[in-house]
MMTF fields as JSON, N, C-alpha, C and O atoms, coordinates in Angstrom:
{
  "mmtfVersion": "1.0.0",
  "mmtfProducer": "UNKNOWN",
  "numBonds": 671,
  "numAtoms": 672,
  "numGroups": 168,
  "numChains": 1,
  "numModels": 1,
  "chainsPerModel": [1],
  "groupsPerChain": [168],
  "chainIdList": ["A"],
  "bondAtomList": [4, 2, 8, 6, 12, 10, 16, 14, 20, 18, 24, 22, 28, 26, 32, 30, 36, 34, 40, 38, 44, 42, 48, 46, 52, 50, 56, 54, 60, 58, 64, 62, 68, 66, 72, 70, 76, 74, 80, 78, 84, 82, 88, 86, 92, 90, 96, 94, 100, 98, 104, 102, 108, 106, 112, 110, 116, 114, 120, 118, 124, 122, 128, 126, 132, 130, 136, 134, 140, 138, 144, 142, 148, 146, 152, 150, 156, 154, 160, 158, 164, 162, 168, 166, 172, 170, 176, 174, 180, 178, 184, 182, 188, 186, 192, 190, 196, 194, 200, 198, 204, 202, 208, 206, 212, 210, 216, 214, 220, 218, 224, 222, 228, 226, 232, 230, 236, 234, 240, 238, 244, 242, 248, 246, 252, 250, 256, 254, 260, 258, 264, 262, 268, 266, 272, 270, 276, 274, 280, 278, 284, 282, 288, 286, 292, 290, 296, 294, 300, 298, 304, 302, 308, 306, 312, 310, 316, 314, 320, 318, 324, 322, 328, 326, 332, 330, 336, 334, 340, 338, 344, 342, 348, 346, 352, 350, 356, 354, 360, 358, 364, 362, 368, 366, 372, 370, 376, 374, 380, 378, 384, 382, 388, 386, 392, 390, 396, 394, 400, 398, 404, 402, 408, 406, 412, 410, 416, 414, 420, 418, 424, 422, 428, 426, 432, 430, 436, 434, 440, 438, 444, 442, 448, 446, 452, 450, 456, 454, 460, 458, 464, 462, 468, 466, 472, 470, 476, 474, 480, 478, 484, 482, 488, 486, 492, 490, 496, 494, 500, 498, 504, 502, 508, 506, 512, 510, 516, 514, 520, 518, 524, 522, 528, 526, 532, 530, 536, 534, 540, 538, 544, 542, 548, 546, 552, 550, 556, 554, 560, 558, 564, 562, 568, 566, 572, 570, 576, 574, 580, 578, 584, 582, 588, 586, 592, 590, 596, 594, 600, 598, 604, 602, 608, 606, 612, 610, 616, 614, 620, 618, 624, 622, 628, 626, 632, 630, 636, 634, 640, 638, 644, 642, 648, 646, 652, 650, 656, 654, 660, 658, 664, 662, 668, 666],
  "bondOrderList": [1, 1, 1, 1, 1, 1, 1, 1, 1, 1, 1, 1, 1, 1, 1, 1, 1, 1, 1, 1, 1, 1, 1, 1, 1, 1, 1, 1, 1, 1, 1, 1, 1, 1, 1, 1, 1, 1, 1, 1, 1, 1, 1, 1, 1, 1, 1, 1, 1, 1, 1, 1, 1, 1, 1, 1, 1, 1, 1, 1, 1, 1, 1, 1, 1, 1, 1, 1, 1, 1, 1, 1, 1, 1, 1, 1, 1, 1, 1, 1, 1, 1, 1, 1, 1, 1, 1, 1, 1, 1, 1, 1, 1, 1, 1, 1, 1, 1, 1, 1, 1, 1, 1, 1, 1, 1, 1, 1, 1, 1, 1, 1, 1, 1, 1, 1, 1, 1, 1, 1, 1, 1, 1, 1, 1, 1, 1, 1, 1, 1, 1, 1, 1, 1, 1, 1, 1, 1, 1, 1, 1, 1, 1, 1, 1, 1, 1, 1, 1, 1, 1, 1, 1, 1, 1, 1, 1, 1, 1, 1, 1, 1, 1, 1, 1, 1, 1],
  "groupList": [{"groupName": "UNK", "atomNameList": ["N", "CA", "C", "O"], "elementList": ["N", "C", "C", "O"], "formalChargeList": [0, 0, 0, 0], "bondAtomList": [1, 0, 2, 1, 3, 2], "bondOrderList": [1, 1, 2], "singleLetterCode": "X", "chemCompType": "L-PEPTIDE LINKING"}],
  "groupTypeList": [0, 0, 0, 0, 0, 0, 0, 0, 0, 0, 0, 0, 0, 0, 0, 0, 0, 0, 0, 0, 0, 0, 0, 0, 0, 0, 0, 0, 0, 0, 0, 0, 0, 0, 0, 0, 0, 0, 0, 0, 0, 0, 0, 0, 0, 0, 0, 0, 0, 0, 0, 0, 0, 0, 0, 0, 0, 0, 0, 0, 0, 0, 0, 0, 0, 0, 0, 0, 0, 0, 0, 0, 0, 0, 0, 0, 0, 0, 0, 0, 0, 0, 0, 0, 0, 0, 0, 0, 0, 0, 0, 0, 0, 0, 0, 0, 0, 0, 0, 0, 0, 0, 0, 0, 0, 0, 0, 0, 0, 0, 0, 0, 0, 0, 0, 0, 0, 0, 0, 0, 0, 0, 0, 0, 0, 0, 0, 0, 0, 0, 0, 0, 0, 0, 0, 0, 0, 0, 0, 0, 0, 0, 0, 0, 0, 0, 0, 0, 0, 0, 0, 0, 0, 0, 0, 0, 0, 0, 0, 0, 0, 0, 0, 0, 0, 0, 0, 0],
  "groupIdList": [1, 2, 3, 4, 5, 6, 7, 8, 9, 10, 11, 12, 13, 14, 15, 16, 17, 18, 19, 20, 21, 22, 23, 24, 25, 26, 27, 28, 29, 30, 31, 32, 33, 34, 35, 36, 37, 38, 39, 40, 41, 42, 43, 44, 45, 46, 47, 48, 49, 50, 51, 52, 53, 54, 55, 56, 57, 58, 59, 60, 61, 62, 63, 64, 65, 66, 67, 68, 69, 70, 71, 72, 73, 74, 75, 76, 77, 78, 79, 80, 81, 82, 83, 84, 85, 86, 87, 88, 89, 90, 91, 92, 93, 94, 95, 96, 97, 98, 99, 100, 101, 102, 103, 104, 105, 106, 107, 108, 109, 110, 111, 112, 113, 114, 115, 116, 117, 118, 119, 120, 121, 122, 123, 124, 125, 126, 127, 128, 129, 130, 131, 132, 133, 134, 135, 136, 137, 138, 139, 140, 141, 142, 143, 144, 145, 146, 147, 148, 149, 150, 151, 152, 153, 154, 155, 156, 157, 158, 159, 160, 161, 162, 163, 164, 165, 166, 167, 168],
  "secStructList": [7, 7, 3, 3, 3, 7, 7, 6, 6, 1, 7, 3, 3, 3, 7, 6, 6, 7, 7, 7, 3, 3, 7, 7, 7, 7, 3, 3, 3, 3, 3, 3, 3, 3, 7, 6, 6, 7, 7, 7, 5, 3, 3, 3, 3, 3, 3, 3, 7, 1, 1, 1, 3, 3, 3, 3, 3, 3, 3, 5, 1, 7, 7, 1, 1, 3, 3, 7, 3, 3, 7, 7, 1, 7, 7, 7, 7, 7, 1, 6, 6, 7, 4, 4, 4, 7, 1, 7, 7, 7, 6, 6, 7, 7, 7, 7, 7, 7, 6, 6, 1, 1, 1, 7, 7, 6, 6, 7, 7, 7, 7, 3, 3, 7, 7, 6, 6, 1, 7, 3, 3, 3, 3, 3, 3, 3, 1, 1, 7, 7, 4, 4, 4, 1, 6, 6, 7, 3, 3, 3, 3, 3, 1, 1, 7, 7, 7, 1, 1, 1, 1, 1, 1, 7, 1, 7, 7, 1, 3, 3, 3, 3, 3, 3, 7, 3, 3, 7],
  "xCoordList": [-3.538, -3.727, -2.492, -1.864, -2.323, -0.807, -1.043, -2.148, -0.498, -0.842, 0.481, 1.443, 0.701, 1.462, 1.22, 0.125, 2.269, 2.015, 3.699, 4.646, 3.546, 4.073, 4.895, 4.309, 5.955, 6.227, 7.83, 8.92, 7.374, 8.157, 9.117, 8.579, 10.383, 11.026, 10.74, 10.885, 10.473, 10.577, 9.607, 9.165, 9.144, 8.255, 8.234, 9.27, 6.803, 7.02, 5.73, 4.698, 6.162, 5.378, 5.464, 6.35, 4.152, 3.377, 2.911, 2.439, 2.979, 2.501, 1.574, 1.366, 1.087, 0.161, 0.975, 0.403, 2.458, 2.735, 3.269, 3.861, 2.892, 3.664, 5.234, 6.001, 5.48, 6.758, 7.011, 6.65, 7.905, 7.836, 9.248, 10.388, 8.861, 10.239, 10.507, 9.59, 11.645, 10.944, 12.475, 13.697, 11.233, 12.143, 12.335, 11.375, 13.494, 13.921, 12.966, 12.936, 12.203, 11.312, 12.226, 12.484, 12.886, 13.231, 13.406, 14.244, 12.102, 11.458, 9.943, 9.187, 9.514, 8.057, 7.464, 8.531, 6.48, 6.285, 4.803, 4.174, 4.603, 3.511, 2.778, 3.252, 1.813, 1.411, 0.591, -0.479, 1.012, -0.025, -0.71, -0.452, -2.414, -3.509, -4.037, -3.602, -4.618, -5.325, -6.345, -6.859, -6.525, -7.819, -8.784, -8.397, -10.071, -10.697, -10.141, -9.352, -10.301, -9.687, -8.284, -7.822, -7.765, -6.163, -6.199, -7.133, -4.647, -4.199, -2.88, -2.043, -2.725, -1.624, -1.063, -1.73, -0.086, 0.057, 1.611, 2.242, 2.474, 3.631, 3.9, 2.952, 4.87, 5.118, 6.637, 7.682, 6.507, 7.32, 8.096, 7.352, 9.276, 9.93, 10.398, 11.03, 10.097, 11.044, 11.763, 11.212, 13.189, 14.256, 14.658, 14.864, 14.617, 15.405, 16.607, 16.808, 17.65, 19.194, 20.365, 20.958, 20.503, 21.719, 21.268, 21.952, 19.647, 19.041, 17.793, 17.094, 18.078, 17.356, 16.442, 16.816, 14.974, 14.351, 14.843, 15.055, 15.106, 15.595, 14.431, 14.137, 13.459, 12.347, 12.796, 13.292, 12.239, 12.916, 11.591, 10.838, 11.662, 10.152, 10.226, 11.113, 9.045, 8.262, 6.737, 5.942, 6.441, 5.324, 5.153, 5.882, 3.965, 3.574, 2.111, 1.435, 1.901, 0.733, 0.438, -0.619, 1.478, 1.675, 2.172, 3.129, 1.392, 1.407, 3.124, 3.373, 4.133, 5.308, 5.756, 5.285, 6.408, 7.008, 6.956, 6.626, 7.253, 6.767, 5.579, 4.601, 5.436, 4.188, 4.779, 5.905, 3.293, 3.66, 3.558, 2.448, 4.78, 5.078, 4.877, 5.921, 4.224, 3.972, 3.579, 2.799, 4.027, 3.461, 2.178, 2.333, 1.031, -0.355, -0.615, -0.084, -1.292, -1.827, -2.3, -2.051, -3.002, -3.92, -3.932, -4.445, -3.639, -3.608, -5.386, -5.764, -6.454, -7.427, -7.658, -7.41, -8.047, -8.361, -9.538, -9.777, -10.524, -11.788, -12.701, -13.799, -11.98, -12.707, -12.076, -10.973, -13.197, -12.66, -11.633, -10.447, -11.999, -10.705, -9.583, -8.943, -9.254, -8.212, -8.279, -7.215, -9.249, -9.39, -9.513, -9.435, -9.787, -9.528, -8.562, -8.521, -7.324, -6.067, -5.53, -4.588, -6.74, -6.108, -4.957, -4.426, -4.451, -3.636, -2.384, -2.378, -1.034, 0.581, 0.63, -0.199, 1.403, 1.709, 2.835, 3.894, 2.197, 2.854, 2.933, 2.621, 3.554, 3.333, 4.356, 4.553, 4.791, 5.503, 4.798, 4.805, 3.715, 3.007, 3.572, 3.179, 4.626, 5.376, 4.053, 2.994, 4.441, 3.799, 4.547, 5.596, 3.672, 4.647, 5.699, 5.752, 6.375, 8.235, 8.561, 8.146, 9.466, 10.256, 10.779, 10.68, 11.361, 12.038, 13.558, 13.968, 14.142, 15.424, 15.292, 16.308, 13.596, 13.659, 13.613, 12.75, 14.516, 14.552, 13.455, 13.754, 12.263, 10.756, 9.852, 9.167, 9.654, 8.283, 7.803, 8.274, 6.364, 5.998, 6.387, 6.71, 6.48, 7.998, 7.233, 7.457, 6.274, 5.587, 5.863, 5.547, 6.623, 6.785, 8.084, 9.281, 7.37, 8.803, 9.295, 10.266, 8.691, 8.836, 7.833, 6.644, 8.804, 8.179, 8.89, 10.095, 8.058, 9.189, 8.334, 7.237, 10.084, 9.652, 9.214, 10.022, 7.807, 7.859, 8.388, 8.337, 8.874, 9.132, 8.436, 7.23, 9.384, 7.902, 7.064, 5.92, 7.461, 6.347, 5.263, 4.485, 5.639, 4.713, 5.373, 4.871, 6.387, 7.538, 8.428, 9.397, 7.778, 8.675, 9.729, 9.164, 10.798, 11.623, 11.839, 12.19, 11.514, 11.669, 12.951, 12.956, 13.783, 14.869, 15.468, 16.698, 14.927, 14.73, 14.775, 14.318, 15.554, 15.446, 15.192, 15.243, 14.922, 14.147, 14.759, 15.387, 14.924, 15.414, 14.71, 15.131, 13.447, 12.288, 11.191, 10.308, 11.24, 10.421, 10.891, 12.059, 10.682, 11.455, 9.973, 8.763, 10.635, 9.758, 8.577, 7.506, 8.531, 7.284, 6.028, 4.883, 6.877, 5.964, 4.806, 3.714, 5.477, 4.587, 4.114, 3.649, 4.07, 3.166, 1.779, 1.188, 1.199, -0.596, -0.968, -2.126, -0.001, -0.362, -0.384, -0.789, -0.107, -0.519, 0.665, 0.623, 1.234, 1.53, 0.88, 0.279, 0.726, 0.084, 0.527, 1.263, 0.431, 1.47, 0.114, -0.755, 0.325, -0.38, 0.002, 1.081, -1.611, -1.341, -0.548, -0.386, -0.318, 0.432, 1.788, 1.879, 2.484, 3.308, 3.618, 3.446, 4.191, 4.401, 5.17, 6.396, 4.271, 5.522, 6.855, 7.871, 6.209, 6.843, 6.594, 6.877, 6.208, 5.651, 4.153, 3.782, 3.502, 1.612, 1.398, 1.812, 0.399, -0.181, -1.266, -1.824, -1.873, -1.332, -0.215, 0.727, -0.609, 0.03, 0.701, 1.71, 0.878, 1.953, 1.675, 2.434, -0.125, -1.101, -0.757, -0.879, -0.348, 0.537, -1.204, -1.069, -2.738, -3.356, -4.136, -4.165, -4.648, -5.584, -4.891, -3.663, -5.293, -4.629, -4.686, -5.479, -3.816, -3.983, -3.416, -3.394, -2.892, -2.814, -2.659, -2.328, -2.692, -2.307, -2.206, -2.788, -0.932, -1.009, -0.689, -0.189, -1.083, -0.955, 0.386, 0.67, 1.094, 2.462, 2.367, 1.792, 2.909, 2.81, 3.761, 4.513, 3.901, 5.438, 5.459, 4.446, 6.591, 7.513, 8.323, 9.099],
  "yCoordList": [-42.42, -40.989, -40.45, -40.859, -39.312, -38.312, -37.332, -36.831, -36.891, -35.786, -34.987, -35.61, -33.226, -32.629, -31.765, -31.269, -31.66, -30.098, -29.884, -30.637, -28.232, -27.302, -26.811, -26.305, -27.077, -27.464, -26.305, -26.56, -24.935, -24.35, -23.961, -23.379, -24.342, -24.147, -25.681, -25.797, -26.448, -27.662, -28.266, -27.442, -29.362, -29.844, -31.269, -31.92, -32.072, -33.241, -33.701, -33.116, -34.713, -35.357, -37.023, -37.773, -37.062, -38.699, -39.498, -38.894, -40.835, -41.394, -42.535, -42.555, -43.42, -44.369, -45.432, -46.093, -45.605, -46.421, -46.113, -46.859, -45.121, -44.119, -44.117, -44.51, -43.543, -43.047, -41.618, -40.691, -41.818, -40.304, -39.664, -40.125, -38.675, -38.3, -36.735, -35.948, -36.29, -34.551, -33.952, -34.098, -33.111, -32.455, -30.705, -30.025, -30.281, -28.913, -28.323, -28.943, -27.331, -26.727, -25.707, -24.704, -25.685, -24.617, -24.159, -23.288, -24.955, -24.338, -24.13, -24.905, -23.216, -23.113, -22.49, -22.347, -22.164, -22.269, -21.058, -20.994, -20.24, -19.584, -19.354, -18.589, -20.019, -19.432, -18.342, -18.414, -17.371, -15.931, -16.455, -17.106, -15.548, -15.951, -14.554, -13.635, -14.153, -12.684, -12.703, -13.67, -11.052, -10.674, -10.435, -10.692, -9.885, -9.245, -8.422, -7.927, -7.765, -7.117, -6.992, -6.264, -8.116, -8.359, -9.138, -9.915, -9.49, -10.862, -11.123, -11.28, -11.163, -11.434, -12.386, -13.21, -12.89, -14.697, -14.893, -13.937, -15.928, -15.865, -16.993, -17.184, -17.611, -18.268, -17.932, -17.457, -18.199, -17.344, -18.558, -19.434, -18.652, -19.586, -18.922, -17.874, -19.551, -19.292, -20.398, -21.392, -20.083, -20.795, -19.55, -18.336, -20.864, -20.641, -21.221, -22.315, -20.106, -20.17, -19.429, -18.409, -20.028, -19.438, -17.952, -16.938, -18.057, -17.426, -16.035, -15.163, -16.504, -15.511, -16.505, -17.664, -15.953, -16.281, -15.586, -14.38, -16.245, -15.878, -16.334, -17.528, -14.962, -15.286, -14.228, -13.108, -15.444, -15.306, -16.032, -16.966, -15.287, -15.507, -14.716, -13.914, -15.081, -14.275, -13.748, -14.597, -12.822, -12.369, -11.643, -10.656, -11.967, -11.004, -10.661, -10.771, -10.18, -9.431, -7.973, -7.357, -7.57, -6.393, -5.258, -5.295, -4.318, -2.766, -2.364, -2.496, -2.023, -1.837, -0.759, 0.349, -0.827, 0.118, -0.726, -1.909, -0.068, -0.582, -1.026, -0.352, -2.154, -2.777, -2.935, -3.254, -2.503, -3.41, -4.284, -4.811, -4.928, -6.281, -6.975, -6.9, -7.36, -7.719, -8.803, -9.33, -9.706, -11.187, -10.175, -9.073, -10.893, -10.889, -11.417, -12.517, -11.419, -12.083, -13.716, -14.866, -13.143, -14.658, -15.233, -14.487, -16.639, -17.209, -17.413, -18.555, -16.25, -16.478, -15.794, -14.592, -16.395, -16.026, -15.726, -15.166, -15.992, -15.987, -14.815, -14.99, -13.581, -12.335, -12.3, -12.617, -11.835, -11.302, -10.253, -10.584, -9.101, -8.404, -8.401, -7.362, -9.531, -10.164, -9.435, -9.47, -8.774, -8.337, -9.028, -8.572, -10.61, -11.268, -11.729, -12.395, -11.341, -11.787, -11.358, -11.825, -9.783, -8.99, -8.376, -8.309, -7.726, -6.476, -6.923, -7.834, -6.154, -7.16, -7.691, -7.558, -9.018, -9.702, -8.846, -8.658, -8.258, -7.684, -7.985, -7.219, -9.666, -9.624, -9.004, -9.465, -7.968, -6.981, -6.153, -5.438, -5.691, -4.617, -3.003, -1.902, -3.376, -2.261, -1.39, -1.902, -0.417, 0.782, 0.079, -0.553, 0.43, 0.244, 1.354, 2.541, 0.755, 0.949, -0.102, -1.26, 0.573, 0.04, -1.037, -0.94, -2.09, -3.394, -3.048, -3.745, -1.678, -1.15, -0.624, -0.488, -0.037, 0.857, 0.201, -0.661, 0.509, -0.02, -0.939, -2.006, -0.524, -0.763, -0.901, 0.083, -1.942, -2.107, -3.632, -4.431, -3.582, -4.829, -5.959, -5.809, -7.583, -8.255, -8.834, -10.039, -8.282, -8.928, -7.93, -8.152, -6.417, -5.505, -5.958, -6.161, -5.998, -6.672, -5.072, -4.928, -4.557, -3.336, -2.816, -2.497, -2.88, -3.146, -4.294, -4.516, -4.757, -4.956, -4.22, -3.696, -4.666, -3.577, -4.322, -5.13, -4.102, -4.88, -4.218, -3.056, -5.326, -4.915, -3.964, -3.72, -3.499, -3.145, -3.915, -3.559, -5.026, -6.273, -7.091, -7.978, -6.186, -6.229, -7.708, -8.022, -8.141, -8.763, -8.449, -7.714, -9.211, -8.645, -10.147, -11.171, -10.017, -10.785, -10.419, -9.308, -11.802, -11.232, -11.763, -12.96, -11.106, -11.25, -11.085, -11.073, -10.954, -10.507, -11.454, -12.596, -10.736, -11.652, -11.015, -9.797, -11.926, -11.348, -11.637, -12.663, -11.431, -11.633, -11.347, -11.501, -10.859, -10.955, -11.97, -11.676, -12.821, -14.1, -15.021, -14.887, -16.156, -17.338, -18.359, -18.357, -18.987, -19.425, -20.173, -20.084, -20.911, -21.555, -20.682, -20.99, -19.265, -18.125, -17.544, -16.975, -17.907, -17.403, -18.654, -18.393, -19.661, -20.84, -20.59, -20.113, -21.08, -20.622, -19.019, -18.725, -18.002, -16.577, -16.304, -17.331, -15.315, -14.901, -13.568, -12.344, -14.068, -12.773, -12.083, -12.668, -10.917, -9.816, -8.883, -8.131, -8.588, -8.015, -6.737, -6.918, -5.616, -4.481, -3.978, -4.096, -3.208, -2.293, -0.857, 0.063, -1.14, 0.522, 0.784, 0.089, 1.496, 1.296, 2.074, 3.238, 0.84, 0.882, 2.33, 2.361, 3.638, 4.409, 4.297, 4.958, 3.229, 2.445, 3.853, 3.58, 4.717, 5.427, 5.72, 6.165, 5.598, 5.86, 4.444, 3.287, 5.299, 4.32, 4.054, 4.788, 2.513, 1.423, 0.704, 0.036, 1.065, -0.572, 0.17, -0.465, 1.668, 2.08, 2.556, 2.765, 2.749, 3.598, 2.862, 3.558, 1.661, 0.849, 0.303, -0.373, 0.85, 0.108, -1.07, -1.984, -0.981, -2.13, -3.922, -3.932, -4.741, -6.023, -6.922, -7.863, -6.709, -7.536, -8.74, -9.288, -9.305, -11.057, -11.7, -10.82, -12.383, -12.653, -14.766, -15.653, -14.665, -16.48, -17.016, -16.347, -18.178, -18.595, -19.148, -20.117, -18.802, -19.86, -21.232, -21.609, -21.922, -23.705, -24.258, -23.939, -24.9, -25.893, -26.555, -27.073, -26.663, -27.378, -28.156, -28.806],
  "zCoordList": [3.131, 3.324, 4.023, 5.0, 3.146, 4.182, 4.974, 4.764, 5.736, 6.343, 6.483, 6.931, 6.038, 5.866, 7.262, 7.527, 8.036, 9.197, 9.185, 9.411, 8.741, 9.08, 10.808, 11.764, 10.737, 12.217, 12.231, 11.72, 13.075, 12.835, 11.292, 10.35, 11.272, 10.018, 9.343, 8.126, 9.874, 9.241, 8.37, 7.569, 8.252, 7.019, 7.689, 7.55, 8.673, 9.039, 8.024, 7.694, 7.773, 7.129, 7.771, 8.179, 7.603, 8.177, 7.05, 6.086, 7.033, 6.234, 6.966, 8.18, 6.083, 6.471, 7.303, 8.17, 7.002, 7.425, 9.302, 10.082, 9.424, 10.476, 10.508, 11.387, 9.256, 9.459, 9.371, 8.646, 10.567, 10.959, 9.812, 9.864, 8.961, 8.222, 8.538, 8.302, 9.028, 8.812, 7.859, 7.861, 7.014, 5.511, 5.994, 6.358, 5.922, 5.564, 4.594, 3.531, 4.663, 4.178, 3.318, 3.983, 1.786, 0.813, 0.068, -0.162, -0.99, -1.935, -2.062, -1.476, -2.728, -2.483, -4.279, -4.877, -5.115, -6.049, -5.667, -4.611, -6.913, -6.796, -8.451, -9.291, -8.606, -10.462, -10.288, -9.684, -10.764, -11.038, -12.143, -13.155, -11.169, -11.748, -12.465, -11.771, -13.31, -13.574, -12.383, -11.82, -12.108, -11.268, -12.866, -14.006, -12.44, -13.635, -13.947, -13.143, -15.507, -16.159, -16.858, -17.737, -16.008, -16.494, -16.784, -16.585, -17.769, -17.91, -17.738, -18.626, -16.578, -15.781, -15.838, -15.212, -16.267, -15.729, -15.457, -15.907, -14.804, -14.648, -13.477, -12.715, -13.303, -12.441, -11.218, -11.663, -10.069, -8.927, -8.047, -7.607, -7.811, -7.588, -6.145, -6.275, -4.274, -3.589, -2.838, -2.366, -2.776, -2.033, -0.842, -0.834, 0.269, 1.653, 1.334, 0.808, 1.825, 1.58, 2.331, 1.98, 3.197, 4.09, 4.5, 4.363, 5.167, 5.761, 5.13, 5.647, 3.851, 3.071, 2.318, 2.133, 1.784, 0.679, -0.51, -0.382, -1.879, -2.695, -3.554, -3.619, -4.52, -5.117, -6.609, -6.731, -7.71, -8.62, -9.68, -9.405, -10.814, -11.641, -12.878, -13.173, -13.663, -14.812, -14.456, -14.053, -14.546, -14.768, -15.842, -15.938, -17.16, -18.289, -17.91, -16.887, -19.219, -19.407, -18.7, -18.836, -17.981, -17.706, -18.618, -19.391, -18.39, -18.999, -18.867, -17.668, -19.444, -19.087, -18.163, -18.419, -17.34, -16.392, -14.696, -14.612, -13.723, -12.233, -11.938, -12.264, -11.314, -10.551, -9.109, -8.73, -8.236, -7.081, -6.654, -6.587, -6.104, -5.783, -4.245, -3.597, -3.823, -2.371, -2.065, -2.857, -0.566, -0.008, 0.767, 1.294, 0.637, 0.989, 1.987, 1.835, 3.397, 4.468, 3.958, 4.32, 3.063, 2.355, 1.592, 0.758, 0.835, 0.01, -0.28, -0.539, -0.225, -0.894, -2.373, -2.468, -3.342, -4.455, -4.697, -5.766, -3.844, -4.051, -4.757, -5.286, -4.638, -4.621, -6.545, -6.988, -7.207, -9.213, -8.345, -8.318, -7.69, -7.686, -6.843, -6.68, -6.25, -5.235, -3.953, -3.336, -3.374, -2.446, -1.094, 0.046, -1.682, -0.49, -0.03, 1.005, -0.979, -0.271, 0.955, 1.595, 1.346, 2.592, 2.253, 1.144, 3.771, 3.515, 2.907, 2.079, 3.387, 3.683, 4.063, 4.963, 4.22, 5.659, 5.914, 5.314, 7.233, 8.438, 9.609, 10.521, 9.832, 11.32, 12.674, 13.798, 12.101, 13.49, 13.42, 14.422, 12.188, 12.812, 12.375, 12.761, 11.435, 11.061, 9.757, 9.394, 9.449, 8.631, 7.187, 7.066, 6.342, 4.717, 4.215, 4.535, 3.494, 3.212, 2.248, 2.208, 1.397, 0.548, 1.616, 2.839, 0.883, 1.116, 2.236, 3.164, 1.684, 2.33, 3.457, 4.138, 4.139, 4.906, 6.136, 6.301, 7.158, 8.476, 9.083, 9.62, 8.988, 9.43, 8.571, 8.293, 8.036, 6.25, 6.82, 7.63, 5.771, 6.177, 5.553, 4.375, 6.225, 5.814, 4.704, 4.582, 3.73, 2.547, 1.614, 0.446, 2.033, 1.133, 0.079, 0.282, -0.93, -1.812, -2.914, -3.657, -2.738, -3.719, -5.032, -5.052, -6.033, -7.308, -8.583, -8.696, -9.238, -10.281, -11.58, -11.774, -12.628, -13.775, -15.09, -15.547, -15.866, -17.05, -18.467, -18.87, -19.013, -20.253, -21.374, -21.424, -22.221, -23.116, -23.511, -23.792, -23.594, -23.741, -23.086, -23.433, -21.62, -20.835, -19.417, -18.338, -19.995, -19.191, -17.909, -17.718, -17.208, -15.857, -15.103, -14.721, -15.048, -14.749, -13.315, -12.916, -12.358, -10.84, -9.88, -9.594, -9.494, -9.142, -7.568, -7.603, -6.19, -5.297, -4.243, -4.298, -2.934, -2.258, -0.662, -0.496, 0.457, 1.503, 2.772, 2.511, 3.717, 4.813, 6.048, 7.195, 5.622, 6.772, 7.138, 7.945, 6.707, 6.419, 6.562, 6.197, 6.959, 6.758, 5.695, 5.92, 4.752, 3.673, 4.443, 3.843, 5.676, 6.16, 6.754, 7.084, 6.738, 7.643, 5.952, 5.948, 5.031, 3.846, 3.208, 2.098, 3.438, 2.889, 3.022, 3.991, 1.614, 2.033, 2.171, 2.465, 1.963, 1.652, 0.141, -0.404, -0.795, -1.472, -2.413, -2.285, -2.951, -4.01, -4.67, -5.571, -4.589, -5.407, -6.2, -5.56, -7.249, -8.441, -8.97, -9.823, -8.211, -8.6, -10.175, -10.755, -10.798, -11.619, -11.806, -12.608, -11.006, -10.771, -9.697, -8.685, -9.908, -8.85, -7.495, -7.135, -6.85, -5.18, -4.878, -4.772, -4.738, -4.552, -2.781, -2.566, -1.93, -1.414, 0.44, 1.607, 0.072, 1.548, 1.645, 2.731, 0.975, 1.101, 2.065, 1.987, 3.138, 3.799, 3.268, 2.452, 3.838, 4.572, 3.611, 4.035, 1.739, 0.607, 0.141, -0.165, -0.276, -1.28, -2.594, -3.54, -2.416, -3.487, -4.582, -5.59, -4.846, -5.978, -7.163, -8.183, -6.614, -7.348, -7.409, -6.585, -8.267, -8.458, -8.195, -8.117, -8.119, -7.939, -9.138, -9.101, -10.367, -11.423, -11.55, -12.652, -10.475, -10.445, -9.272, -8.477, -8.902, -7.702, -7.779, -8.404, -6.564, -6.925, -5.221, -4.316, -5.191, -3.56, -3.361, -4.065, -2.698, -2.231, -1.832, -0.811, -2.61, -2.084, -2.296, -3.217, -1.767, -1.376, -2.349, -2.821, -2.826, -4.369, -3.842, -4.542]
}
């Protein structure tokens, strides 16, 4: 049996034999799941890199134009309409904002845009997070888009996929 803990930025891992190894935590992996009514699906790639998360992906089955794009408090799926993922992760406590604005919450990723095909290519990267602070939370990829100042989320909509962050 292994046992994984999360230890600040790092990644210690134990084994049976007690060896103690500890790994740089900087990549992490997310598969979008559909809520009801959608069919969302796509997979979300993040790297820690000379101080930034750099998150980079596909998501389809989206209606074409802006969705909103956001890290979630919770990596729960439990709820058909992803409502249990909870709010942003906001842990300073800041108001919602575009990704640029001085003060947003550090899960506000913006929007991204789908194709006419309903294709969204995700390209983005973060500097408010460090990748171990979003392990076990939750991406959420709204129907509608983030106009990036409505309180509390950005009036961005319904929640048509959502996937948990886990270490790759």
């Amino acid at each position: 049996v292994s046992a994984v803990l999360l230890m600040g930025t790092s990644l210690l891992a134990v084994n049976n034999d007690h060896d103690h190894k500890e790994h740089k935590l900087t990549r992490a992996v997310a598969v979008v799941q559909p809520t009801q009514k959608f069919k969302t699906a796509g997979v979300i790639h993040l790297e820690q890199k000379d101080g930034k998360v750099s998150i980079t992906g596909k998501v389809k089955g989206l209606t074409p134009g802006k969705h909103g794009f956001h890290i979630h408090q919770y990596g729960d799926l439990s709820a058909d309409d992803g409502s249990s993922a909870g709010g942003h992760y906001a842990p300073k406590g800041h108001e919602h904002g575009g990704p640029h604005k001085a003060q947003h919450h550090a899960g506000d990723l913006g929007n991204i845009v789908a194709d006419e095909n309903g294709v969204a290519m995700i390209d983005k990267q973060s500097d408010d997070f460090e990748l171990t602070d979003v392990i076990g939370r939750a991406f959420v990829v709204h129907a509608g888009t983030d106009d990036l100042t409505s309180q509390p989320s950005g009036d961005a909509g319904a929640r048509a996929g959502l996937a948990v962050i886990g270490i790759s």
